[in-house]
């Protein structure tokens, strides 16, 4: 068990686009691990790739975590003793360590132009070489500080010639480490190239910045996606070469979130094609203006989103399916994170959200639905009325965004009538049912709704009619649709006078509809 006093983890996204749910899952597992052990959760912005930097991506990341209930302990928005927390503000720090690696013989300056690099790859292709990369086999054929004299290197540096710093990867060395999720893992350095550590634009690459920051910020555990597993040997070499081997963090590489069919990593294209979100919040592409939908705007509760996300790669070892954030924190251990990828199931995500509708107290839903109603310019309603409506329909909907579709007829009379409902329920003797029941309503409009209901049922029984035929004919007239709670539950809220008005309008429409069909 880790020492609770020293647990420090970080979530380190790149602000190059929207935060994928895989990234949120990584943040969540880091957060749960830190909270479980009484540690610190750090947000670090890894903006070393300035060519792909998107201005508002940082704000999107912070807003996404806040919506999901993931609290940042240290970061550019929270402060802390180990900042700056943006890598672009730490350039001088990285240069210092890049120079140290060169001076100690573990890295070298490379002055190769893009054309020279392309020529190398073409040369290797023509020679049918097993390698196509800048590595221990090719470095001595290139223009770098290993092949040039000290004077030549100095002249190039003094002249301001562009260069990168590359790691001098050892040849044919086995590097092993223990991964909390995967157990013992080994790589041979013959599989690695001489990675660029410091770029010609004065920025470090992910590899150098990642290791330096994790060391200086005293990160105890690196919990990240499995796509970074092949980079770990390189990072371990850097810890060794910088003299930090005995202080390095422990590693845990999380399984991928897979497509619903299990074939490959979940991408935004899957969401586009199959109609579900893969981002926590809506994202507007700055270039195309295209909007990619988010879980929040699709009507998901953050609690349901987090609950669903926690089960993508982790299980509690019990039958419990619903967890508050505090319960997740108490139950979470890295030992219960699986090695295999987890399929994202849109139906399961929908199911989780529906269950949270059932679990929530209706009064807690009022502010959400009050806002939804106002977007439809409905301003004259009481909280008491809305509470009754919420009680009636919350078991029928999956998302907050569906509320108006299920509840509009409580606030306004139907403007149109659902085509399928008209064809199914307004046929045969439906006009007669409406005329007869309208008469009952008009003759008894001062009675309580429950008594009118008894009179309508008496009419149905005396005439040996089907309850479904009569009730559904009335339903379409007063709501315009075939779905919803019981018709007398609707009538109790909209009132008998409004019911009579809507039935008359429905009869007028139906009469015209029949006449049109017979012409």
JSON list of N, CA and C in Angstrom, two decimals, residues 101 167 197 207-208 211 233-244:
[
{"chain": "A", "resi": 101, "resn": "UNK", "atom": "N", "xyz": [22.07, 16.42, -20.36]},
{"chain": "A", "resi": 101, "resn": "UNK", "atom": "CA", "xyz": [22.13, 15.11, -21.01]},
{"chain": "A", "resi": 101, "resn": "UNK", "atom": "C", "xyz": [23.20, 15.09, -22.10]},
{"chain": "A", "resi": 167, "resn": "UNK", "atom": "N", "xyz": [18.07, 11.72, -27.83]},
{"chain": "A", "resi": 167, "resn": "UNK", "atom": "CA", "xyz": [18.58, 10.79, -26.83]},
{"chain": "A", "resi": 167, "resn": "UNK", "atom": "C", "xyz": [19.49, 9.76, -27.50]},
{"chain": "A", "resi": 197, "resn": "UNK", "atom": "N", "xyz": [14.36, 15.03, -27.92]},
{"chain": "A", "resi": 197, "resn": "UNK", "atom": "CA", "xyz": [14.02, 15.49, -26.58]},
{"chain": "A", "resi": 197, "resn": "UNK", "atom": "C", "xyz": [13.75, 16.98, -26.54]},
{"chain": "A", "resi": 207, "resn": "UNK", "atom": "N", "xyz": [8.40, 13.71, -24.13]},
{"chain": "A", "resi": 207, "resn": "UNK", "atom": "CA", "xyz": [9.20, 12.75, -23.36]},
{"chain": "A", "resi": 207, "resn": "UNK", "atom": "C", "xyz": [10.07, 13.45, -22.31]},
{"chain": "A", "resi": 208, "resn": "UNK", "atom": "N", "xyz": [10.83, 14.48, -22.72]},
{"chain": "A", "resi": 208, "resn": "UNK", "atom": "CA", "xyz": [11.69, 15.17, -21.77]},
{"chain": "A", "resi": 208, "resn": "UNK", "atom": "C", "xyz": [10.86, 15.94, -20.75]},
{"chain": "A", "resi": 211, "resn": "UNK", "atom": "N", "xyz": [9.11, 13.72, -18.06]},
{"chain": "A", "resi": 211, "resn": "UNK", "atom": "CA", "xyz": [9.98, 13.16, -17.02]},
{"chain": "A", "resi": 211, "resn": "UNK", "atom": "C", "xyz": [10.47, 14.26, -16.07]},
{"chain": "A", "resi": 233, "resn": "UNK", "atom": "N", "xyz": [10.01, 2.73, -21.53]},
{"chain": "A", "resi": 233, "resn": "UNK", "atom": "CA", "xyz": [11.45, 2.45, -21.47]},
{"chain": "A", "resi": 233, "resn": "UNK", "atom": "C", "xyz": [12.30, 3.70, -21.72]},
{"chain": "A", "resi": 234, "resn": "UNK", "atom": "N", "xyz": [11.87, 4.52, -22.66]},
{"chain": "A", "resi": 234, "resn": "UNK", "atom": "CA", "xyz": [12.57, 5.78, -22.94]},
{"chain": "A", "resi": 234, "resn": "UNK", "atom": "C", "xyz": [12.56, 6.67, -21.70]},
{"chain": "A", "resi": 235, "resn": "UNK", "atom": "N", "xyz": [11.41, 6.75, -21.04]},
{"chain": "A", "resi": 235, "resn": "UNK", "atom": "CA", "xyz": [11.31, 7.58, -19.85]},
{"chain": "A", "resi": 235, "resn": "UNK", "atom": "C", "xyz": [12.18, 7.03, -18.72]},
{"chain": "A", "resi": 236, "resn": "UNK", "atom": "N", "xyz": [12.24, 5.70, -18.62]},
{"chain": "A", "resi": 236, "resn": "UNK", "atom": "CA", "xyz": [13.09, 5.09, -17.60]},
{"chain": "A", "resi": 236, "resn": "UNK", "atom": "C", "xyz": [14.57, 5.39, -17.86]},
{"chain": "A", "resi": 237, "resn": "UNK", "atom": "N", "xyz": [14.95, 5.43, -19.13]},
{"chain": "A", "resi": 237, "resn": "UNK", "atom": "CA", "xyz": [16.33, 5.80, -19.46]},
{"chain": "A", "resi": 237, "resn": "UNK", "atom": "C", "xyz": [16.61, 7.23, -19.02]},
{"chain": "A", "resi": 238, "resn": "UNK", "atom": "N", "xyz": [15.65, 8.11, -19.24]},
{"chain": "A", "resi": 238, "resn": "UNK", "atom": "CA", "xyz": [15.85, 9.50, -18.84]},
{"chain": "A", "resi": 238, "resn": "UNK", "atom": "C", "xyz": [15.98, 9.62, -17.32]},
{"chain": "A", "resi": 239, "resn": "UNK", "atom": "N", "xyz": [15.16, 8.89, -16.59]},
{"chain": "A", "resi": 239, "resn": "UNK", "atom": "CA", "xyz": [15.31, 8.90, -15.13]},
{"chain": "A", "resi": 239, "resn": "UNK", "atom": "C", "xyz": [16.72, 8.45, -14.73]},
{"chain": "A", "resi": 240, "resn": "UNK", "atom": "N", "xyz": [17.20, 7.43, -15.41]},
{"chain": "A", "resi": 240, "resn": "UNK", "atom": "CA", "xyz": [18.55, 6.92, -15.09]},
{"chain": "A", "resi": 240, "resn": "UNK", "atom": "C", "xyz": [19.61, 7.96, -15.44]},
{"chain": "A", "resi": 241, "resn": "UNK", "atom": "N", "xyz": [19.52, 8.51, -16.65]},
{"chain": "A", "resi": 241, "resn": "UNK", "atom": "CA", "xyz": [20.56, 9.41, -17.13]},
{"chain": "A", "resi": 241, "resn": "UNK", "atom": "C", "xyz": [20.59, 10.74, -16.36]},
{"chain": "A", "resi": 242, "resn": "UNK", "atom": "N", "xyz": [19.44, 11.12, -15.82]},
{"chain": "A", "resi": 242, "resn": "UNK", "atom": "CA", "xyz": [19.37, 12.38, -15.06]},
{"chain": "A", "resi": 242, "resn": "UNK", "atom": "C", "xyz": [19.64, 12.16, -13.57]},
{"chain": "A", "resi": 243, "resn": "UNK", "atom": "N", "xyz": [19.92, 10.92, -13.21]},
{"chain": "A", "resi": 243, "resn": "UNK", "atom": "CA", "xyz": [20.27, 10.62, -11.82]},
{"chain": "A", "resi": 243, "resn": "UNK", "atom": "C", "xyz": [19.09, 10.47, -10.89]},
{"chain": "A", "resi": 244, "resn": "UNK", "atom": "N", "xyz": [17.92, 10.18, -11.45]},
{"chain": "A", "resi": 244, "resn": "UNK", "atom": "CA", "xyz": [16.70, 10.09, -10.65]},
{"chain": "A", "resi": 244, "resn": "UNK", "atom": "C", "xyz": [16.13, 8.67, -10.57]}
]
